[in-house]
N, CA, C, O and CB atoms as a CASP TS submission, in Angstrom:
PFRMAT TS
TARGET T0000
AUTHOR 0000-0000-0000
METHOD Language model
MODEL 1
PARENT N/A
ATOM      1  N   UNK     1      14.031   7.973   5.999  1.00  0.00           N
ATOM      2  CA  UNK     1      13.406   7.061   6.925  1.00  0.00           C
ATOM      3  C   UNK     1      14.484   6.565   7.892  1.00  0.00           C
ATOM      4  O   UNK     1      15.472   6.040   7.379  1.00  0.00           O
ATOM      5  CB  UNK     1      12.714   5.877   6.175  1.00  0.00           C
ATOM      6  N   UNK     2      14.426   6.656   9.121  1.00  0.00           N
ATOM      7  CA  UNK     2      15.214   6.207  10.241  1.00  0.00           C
ATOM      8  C   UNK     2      14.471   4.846  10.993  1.00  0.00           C
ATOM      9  O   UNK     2      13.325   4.406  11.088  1.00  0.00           O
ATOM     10  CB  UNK     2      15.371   7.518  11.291  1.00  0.00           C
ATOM     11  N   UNK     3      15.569   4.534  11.374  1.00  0.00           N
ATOM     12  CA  UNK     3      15.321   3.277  12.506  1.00  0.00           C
ATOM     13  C   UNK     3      16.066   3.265  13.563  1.00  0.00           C
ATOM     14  O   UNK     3      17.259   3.070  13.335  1.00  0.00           O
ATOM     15  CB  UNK     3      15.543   1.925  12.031  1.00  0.00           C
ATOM     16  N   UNK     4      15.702   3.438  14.860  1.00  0.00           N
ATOM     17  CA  UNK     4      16.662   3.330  15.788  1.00  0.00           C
ATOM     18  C   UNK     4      16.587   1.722  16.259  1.00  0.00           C
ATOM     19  O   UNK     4      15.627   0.989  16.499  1.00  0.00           O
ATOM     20  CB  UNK     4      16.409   4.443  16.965  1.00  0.00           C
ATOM     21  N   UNK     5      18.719   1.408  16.294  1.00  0.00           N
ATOM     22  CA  UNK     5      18.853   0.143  16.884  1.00  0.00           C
ATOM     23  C   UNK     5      18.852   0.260  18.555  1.00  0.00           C
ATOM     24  O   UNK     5      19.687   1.028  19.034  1.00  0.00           O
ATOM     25  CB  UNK     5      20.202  -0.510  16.307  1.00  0.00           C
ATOM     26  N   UNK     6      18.172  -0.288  19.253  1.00  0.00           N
ATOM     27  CA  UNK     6      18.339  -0.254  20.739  1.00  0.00           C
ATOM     28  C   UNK     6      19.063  -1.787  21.134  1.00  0.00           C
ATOM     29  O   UNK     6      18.886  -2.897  20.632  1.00  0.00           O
ATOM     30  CB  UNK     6      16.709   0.005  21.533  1.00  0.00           C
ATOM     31  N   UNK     7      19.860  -1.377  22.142  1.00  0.00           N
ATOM     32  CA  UNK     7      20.835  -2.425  22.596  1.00  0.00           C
ATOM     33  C   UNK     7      21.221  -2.854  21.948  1.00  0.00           C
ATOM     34  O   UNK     7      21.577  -3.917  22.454  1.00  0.00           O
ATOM     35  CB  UNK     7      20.671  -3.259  23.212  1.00  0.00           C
ATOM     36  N   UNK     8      21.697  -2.834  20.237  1.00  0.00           N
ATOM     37  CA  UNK     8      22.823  -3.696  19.343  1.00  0.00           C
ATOM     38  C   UNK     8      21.618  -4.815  18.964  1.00  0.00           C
ATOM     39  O   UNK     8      21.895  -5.945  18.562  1.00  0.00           O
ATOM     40  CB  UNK     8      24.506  -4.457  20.381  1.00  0.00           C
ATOM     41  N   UNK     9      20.502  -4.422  19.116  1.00  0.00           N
ATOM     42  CA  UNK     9      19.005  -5.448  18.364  1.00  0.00           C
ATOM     43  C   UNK     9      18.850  -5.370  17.049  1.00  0.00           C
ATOM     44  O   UNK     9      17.759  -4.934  16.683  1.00  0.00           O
ATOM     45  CB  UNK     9      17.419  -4.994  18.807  1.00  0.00           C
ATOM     46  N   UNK    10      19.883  -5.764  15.943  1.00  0.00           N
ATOM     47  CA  UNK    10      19.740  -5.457  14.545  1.00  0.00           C
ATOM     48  C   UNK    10      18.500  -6.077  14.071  1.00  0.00           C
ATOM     49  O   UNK    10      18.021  -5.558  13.063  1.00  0.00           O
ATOM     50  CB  UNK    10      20.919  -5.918  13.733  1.00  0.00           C
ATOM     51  N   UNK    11      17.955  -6.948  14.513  1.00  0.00           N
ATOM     52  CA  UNK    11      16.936  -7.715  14.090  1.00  0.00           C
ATOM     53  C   UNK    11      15.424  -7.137  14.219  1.00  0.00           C
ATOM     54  O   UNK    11      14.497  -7.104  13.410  1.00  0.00           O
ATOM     55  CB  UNK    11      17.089  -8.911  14.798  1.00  0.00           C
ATOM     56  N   UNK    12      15.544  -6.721  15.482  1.00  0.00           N
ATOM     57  CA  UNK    12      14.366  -5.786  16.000  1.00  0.00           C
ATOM     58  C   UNK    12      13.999  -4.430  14.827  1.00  0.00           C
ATOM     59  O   UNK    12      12.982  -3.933  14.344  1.00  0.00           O
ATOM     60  CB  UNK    12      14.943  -5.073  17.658  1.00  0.00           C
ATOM     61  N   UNK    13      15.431  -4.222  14.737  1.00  0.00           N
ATOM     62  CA  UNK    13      15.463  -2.854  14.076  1.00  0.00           C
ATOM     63  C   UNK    13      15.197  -3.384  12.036  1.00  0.00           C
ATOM     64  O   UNK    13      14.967  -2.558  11.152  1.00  0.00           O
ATOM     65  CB  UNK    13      17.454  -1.932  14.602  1.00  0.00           C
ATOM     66  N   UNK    14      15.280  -4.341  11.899  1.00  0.00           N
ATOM     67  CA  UNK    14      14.908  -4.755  10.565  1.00  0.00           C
ATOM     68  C   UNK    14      13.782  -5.105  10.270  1.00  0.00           C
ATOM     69  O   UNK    14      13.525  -5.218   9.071  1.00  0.00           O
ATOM     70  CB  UNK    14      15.504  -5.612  10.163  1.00  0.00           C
ATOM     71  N   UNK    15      12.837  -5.364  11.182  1.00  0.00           N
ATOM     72  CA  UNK    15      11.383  -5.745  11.735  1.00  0.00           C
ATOM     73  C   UNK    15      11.019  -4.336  11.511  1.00  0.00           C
ATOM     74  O   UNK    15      10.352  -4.209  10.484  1.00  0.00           O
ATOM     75  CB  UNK    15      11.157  -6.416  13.444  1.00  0.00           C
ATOM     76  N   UNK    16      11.237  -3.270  12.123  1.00  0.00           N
ATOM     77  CA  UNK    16      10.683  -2.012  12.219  1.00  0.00           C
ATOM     78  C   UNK    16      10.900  -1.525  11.083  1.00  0.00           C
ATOM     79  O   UNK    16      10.040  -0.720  10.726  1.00  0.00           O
ATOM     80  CB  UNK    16      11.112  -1.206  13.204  1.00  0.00           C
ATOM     81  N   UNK    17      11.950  -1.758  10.183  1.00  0.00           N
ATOM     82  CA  UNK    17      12.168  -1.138   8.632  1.00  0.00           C
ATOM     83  C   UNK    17      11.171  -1.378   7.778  1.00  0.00           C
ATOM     84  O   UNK    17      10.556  -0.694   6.959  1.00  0.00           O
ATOM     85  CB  UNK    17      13.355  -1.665   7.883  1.00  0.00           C
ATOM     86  N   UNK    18      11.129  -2.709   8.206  1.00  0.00           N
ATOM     87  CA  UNK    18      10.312  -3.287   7.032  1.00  0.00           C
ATOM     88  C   UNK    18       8.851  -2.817   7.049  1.00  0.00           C
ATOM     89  O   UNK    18       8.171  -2.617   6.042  1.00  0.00           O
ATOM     90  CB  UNK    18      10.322  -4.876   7.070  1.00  0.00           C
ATOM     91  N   UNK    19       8.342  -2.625   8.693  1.00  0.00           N
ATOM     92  CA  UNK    19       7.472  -2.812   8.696  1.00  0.00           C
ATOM     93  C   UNK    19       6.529  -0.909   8.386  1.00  0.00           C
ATOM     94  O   UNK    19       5.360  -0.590   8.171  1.00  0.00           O
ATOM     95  CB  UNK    19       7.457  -3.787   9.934  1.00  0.00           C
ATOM     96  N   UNK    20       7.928  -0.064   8.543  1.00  0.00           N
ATOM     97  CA  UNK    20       7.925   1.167   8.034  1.00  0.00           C
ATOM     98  C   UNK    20       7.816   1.502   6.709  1.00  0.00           C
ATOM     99  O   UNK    20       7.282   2.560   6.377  1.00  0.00           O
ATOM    100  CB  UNK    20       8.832   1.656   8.384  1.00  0.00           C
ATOM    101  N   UNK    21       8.382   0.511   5.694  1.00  0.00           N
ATOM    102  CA  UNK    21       8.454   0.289   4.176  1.00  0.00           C
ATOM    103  C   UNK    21       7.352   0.000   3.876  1.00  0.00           C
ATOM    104  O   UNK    21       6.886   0.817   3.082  1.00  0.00           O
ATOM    105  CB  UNK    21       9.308  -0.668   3.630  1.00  0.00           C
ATOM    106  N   UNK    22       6.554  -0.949   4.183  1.00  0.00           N
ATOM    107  CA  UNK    22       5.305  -1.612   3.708  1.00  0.00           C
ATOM    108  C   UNK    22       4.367  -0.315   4.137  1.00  0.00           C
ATOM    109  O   UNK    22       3.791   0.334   3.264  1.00  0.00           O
ATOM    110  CB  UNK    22       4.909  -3.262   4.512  1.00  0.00           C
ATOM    111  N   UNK    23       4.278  -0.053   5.238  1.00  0.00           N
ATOM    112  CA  UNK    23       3.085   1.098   5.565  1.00  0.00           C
ATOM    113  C   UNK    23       3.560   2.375   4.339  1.00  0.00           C
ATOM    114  O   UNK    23       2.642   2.775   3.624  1.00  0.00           O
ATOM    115  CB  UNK    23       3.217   1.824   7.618  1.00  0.00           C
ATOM    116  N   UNK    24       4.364   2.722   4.214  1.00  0.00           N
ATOM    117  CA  UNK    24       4.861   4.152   3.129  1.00  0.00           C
ATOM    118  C   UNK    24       4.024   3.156   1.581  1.00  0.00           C
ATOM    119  O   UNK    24       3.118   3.703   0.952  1.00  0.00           O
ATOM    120  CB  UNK    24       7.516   4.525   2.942  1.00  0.00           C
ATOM    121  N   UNK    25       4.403   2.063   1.287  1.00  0.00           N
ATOM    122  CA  UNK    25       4.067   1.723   0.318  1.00  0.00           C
ATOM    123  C   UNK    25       5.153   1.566  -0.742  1.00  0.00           C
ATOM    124  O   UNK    25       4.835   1.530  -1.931  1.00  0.00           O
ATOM    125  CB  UNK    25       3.167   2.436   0.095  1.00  0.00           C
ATOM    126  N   UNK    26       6.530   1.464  -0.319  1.00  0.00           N
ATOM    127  CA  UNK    26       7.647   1.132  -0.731  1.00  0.00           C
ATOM    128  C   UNK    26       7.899   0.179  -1.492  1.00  0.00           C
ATOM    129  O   UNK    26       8.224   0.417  -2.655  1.00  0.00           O
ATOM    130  CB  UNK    26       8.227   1.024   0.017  1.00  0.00           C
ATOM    131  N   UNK    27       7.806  -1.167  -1.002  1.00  0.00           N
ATOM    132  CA  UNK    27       7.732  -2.244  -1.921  1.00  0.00           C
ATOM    133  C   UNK    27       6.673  -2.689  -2.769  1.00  0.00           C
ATOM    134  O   UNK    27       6.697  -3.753  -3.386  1.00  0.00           O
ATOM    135  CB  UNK    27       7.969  -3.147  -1.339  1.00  0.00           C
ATOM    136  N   UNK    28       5.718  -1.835  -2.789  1.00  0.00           N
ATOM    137  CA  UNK    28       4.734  -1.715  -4.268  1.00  0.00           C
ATOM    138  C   UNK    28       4.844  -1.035  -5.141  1.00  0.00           C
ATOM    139  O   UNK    28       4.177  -1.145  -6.170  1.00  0.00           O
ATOM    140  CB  UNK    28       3.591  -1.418  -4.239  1.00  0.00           C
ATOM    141  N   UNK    29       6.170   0.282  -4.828  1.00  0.00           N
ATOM    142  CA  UNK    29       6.535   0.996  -6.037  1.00  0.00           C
ATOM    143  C   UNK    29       7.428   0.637  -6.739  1.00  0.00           C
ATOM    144  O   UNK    29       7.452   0.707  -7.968  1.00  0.00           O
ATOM    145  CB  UNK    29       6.805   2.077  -5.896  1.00  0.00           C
ATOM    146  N   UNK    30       8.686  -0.006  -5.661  1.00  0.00           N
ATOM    147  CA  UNK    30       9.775  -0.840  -6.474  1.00  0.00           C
ATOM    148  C   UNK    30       9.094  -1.693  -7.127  1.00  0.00           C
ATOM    149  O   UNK    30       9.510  -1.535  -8.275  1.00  0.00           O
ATOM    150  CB  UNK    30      10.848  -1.589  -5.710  1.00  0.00           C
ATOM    151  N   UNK    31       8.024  -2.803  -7.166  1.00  0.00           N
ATOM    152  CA  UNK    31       7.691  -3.427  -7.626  1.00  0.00           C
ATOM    153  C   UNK    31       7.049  -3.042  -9.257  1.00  0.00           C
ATOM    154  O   UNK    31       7.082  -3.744 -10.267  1.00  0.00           O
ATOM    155  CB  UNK    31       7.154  -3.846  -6.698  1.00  0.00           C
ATOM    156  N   UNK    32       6.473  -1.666  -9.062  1.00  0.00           N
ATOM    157  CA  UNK    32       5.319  -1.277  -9.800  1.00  0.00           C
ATOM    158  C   UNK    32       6.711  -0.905 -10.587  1.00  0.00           C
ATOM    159  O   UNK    32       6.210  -0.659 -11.684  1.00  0.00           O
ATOM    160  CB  UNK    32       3.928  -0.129  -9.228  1.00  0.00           C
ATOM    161  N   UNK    33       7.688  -0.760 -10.717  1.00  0.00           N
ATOM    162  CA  UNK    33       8.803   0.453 -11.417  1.00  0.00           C
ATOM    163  C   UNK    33       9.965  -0.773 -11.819  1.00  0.00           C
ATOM    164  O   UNK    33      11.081  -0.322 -12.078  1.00  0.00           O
ATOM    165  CB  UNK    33       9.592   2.017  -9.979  1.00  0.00           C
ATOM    166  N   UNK    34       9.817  -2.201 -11.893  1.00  0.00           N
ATOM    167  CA  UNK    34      10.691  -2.826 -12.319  1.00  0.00           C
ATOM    168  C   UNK    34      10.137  -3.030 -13.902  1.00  0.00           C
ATOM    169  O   UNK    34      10.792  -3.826 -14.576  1.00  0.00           O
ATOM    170  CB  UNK    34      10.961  -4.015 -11.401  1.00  0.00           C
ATOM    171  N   UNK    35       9.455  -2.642 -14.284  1.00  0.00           N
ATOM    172  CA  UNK    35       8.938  -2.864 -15.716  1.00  0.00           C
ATOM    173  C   UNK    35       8.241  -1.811 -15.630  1.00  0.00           C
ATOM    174  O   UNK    35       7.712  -1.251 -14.670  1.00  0.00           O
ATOM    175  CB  UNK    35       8.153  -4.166 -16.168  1.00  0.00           C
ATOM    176  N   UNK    36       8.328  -1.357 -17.820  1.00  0.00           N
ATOM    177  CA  UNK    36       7.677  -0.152 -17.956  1.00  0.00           C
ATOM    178  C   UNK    36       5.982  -0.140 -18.132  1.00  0.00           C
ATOM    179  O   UNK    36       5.379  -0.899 -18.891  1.00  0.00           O
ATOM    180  CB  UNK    36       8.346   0.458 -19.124  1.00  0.00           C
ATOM    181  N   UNK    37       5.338   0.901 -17.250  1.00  0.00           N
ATOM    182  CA  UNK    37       4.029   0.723 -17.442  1.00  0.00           C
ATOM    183  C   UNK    37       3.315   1.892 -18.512  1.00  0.00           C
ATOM    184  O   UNK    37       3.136   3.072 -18.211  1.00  0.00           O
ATOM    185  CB  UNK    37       3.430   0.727 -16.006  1.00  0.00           C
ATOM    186  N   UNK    38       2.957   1.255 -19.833  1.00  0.00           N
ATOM    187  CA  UNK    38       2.484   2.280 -20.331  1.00  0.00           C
ATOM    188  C   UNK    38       1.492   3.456 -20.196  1.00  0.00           C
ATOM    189  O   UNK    38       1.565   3.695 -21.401  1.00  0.00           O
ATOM    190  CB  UNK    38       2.331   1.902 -20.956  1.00  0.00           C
ATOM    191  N   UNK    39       0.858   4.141 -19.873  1.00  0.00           N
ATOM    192  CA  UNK    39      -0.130   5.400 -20.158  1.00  0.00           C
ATOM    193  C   UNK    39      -1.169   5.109 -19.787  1.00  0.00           C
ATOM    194  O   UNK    39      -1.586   5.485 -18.692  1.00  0.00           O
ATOM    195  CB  UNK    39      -0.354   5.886 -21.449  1.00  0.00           C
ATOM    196  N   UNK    40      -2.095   4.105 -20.888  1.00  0.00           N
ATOM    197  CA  UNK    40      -2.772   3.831 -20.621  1.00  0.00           C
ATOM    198  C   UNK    40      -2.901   2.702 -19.592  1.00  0.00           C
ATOM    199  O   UNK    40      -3.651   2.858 -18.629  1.00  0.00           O
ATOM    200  CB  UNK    40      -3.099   3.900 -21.452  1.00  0.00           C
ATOM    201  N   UNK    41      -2.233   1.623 -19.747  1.00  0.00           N
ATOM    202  CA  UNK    41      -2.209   0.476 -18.566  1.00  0.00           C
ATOM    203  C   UNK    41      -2.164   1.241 -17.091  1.00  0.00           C
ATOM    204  O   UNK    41      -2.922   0.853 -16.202  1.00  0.00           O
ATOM    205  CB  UNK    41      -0.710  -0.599 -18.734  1.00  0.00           C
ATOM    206  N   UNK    42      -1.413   2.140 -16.910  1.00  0.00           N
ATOM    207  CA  UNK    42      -1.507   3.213 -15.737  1.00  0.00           C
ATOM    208  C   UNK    42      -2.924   3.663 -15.058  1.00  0.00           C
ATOM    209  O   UNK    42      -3.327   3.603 -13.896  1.00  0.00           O
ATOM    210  CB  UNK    42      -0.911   4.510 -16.300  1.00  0.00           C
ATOM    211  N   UNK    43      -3.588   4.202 -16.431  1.00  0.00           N
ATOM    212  CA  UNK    43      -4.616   5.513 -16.083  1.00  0.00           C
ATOM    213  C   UNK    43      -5.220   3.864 -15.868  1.00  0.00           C
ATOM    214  O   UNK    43      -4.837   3.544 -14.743  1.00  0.00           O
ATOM    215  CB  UNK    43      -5.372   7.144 -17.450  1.00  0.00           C
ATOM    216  N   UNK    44      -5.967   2.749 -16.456  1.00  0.00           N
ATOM    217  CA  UNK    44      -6.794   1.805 -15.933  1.00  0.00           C
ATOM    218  C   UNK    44      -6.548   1.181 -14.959  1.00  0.00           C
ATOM    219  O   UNK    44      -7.457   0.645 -14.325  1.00  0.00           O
ATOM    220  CB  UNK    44      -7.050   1.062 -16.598  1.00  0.00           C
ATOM    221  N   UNK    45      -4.898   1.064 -14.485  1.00  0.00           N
ATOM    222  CA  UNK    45      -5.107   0.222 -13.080  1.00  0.00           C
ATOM    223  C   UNK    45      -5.431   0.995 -12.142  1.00  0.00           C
ATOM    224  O   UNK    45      -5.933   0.446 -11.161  1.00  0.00           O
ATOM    225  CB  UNK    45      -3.957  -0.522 -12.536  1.00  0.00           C
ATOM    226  N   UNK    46      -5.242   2.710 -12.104  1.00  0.00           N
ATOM    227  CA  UNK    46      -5.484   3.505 -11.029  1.00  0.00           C
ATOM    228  C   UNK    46      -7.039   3.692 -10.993  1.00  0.00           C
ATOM    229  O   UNK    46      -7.604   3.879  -9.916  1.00  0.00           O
ATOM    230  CB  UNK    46      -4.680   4.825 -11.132  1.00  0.00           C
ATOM    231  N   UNK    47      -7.858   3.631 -12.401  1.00  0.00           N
ATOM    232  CA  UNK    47      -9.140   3.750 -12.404  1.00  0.00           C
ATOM    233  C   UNK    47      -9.636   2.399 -11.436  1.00  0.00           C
ATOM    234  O   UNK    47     -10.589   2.286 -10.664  1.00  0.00           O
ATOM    235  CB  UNK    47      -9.664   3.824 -13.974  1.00  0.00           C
ATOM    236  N   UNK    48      -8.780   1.636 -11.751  1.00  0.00           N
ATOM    237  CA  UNK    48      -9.510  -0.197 -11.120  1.00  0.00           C
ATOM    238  C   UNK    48      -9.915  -0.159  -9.661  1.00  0.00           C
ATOM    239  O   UNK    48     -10.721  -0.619  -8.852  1.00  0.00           O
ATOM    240  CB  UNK    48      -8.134  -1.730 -11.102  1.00  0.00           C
ATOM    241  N   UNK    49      -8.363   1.073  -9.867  1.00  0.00           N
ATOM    242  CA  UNK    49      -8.234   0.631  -8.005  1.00  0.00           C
ATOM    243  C   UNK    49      -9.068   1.617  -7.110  1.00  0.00           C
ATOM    244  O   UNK    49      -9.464   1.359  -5.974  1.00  0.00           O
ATOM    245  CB  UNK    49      -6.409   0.819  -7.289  1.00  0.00           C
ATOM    246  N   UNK    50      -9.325   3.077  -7.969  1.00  0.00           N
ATOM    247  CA  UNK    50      -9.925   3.518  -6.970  1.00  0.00           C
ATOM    248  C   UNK    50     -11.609   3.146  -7.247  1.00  0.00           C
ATOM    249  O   UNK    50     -12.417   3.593  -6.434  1.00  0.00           O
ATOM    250  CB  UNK    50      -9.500   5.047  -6.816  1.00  0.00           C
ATOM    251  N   UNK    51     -12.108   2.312  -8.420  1.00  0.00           N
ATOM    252  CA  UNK    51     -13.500   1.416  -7.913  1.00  0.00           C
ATOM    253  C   UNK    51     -13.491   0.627  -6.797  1.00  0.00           C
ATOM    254  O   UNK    51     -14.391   0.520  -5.964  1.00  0.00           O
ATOM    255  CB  UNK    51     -13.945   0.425  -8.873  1.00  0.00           C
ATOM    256  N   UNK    52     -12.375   0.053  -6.825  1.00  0.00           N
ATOM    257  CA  UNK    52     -11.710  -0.911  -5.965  1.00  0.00           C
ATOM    258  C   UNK    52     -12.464  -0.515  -4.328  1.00  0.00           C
ATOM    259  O   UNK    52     -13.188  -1.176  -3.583  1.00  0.00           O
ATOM    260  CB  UNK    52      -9.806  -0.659  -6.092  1.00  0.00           C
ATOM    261  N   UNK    53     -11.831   1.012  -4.224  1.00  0.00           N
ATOM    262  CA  UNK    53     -11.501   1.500  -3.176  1.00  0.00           C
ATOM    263  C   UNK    53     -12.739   2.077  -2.403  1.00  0.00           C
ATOM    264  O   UNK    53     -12.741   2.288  -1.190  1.00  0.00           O
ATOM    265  CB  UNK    53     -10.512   2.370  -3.461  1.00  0.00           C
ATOM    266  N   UNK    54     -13.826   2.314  -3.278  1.00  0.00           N
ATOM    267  CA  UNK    54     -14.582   2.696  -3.377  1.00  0.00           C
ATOM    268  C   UNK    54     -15.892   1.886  -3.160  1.00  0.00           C
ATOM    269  O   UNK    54     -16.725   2.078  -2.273  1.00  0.00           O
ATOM    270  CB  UNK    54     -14.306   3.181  -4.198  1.00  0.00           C
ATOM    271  N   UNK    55     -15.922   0.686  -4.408  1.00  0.00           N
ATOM    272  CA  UNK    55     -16.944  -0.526  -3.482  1.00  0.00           C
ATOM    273  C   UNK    55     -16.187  -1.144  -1.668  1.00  0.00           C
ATOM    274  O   UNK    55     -16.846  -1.715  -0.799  1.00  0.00           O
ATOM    275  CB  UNK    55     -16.985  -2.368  -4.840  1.00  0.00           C
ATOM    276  N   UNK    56     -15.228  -0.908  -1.617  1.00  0.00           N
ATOM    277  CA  UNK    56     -14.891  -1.421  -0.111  1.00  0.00           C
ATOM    278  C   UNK    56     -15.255  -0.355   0.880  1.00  0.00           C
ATOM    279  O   UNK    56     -15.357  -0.749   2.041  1.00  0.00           O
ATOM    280  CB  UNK    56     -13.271  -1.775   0.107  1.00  0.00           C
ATOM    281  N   UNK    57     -15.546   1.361   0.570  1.00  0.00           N
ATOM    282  CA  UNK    57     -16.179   2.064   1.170  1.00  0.00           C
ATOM    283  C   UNK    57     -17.819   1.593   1.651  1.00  0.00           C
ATOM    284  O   UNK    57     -18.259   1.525   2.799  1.00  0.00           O
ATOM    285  CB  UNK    57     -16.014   3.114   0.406  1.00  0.00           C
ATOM    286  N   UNK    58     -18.522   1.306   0.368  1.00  0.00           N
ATOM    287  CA  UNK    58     -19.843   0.762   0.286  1.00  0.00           C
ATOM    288  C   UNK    58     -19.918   0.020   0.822  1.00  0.00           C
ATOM    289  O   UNK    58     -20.783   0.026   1.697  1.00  0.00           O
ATOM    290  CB  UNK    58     -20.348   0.438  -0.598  1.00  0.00           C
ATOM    291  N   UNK    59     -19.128  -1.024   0.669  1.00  0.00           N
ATOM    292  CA  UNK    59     -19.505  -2.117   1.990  1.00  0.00           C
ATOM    293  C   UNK    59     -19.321  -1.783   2.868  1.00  0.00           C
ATOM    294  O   UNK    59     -20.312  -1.796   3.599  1.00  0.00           O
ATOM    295  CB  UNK    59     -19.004  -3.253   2.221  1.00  0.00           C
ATOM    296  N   UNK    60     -18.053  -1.260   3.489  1.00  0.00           N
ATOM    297  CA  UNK    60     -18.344  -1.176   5.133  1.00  0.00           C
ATOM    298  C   UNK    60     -19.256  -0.232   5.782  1.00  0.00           C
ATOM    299  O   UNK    60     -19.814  -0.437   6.860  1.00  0.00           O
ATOM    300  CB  UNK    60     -17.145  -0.877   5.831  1.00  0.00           C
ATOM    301  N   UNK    61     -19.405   1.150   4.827  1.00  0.00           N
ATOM    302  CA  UNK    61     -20.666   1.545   5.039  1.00  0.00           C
ATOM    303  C   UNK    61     -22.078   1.166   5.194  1.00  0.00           C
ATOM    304  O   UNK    61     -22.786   1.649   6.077  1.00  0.00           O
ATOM    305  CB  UNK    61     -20.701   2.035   4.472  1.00  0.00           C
ATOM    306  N   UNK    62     -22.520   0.237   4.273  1.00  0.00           N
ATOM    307  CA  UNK    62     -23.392  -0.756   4.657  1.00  0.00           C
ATOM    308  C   UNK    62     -23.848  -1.791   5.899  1.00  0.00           C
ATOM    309  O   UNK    62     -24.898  -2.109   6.456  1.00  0.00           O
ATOM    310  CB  UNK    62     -23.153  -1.289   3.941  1.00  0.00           C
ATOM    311  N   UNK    63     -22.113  -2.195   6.017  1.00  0.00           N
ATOM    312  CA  UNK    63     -22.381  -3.087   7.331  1.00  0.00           C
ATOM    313  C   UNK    63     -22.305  -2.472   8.347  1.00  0.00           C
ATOM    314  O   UNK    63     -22.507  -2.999   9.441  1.00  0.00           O
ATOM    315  CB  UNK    63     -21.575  -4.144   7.584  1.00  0.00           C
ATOM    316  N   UNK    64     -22.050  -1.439   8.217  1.00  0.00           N
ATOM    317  CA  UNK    64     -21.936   0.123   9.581  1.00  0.00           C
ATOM    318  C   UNK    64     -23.578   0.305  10.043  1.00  0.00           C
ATOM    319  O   UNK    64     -24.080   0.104  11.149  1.00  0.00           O
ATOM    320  CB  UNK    64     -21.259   2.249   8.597  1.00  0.00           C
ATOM    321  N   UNK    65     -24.294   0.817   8.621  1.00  0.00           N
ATOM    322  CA  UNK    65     -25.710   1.249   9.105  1.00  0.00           C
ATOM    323  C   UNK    65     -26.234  -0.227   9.002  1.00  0.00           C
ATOM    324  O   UNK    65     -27.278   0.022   9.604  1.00  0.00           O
ATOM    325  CB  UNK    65     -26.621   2.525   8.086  1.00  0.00           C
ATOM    326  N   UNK    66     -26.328  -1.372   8.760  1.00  0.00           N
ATOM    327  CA  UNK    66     -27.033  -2.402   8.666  1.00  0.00           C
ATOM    328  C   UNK    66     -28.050  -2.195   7.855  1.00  0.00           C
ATOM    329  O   UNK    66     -29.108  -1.847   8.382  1.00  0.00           O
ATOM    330  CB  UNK    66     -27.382  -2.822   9.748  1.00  0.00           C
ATOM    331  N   UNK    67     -27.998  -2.345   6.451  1.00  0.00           N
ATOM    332  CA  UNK    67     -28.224  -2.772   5.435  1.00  0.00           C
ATOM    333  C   UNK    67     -28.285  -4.295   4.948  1.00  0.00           C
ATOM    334  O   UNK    67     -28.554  -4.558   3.776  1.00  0.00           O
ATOM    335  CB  UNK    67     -27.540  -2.162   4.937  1.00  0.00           C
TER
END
């Protein structure tokens, strides 16, 4: 992952890191990987999330066709 500094703007360019990190999903893996997640705790939070992901399809589909 690159960042270009323009004009000696370190700040600008730490804004853009970050904001490159969060979109990849970076600081939810460090997060997810500072403690061990067992097997199963795994396979259910990924099951959670893609219900998760899935009723938020339904809804906006819904409010799309007006339902």
């Amino acid at each position: 992952m690159q960042v270009h500094v323009k004009d000696n703007n370190v700040d600008q360019a730490l804004r853009a890191l970050k904001k490159k990190m969060q979109r990849e999903g970076i600081y939810r893996e460090m997060k997810m990987r500072r403690n061990f997640e067992k097997p199963s705790e795994k396979r259910a939070r990924e099951h959670a999330e893609a219900v998760r992901r899935y009723r938020k399809l339904l809804r906006k589909r819904m409010e799309r066709e007006g339902y």
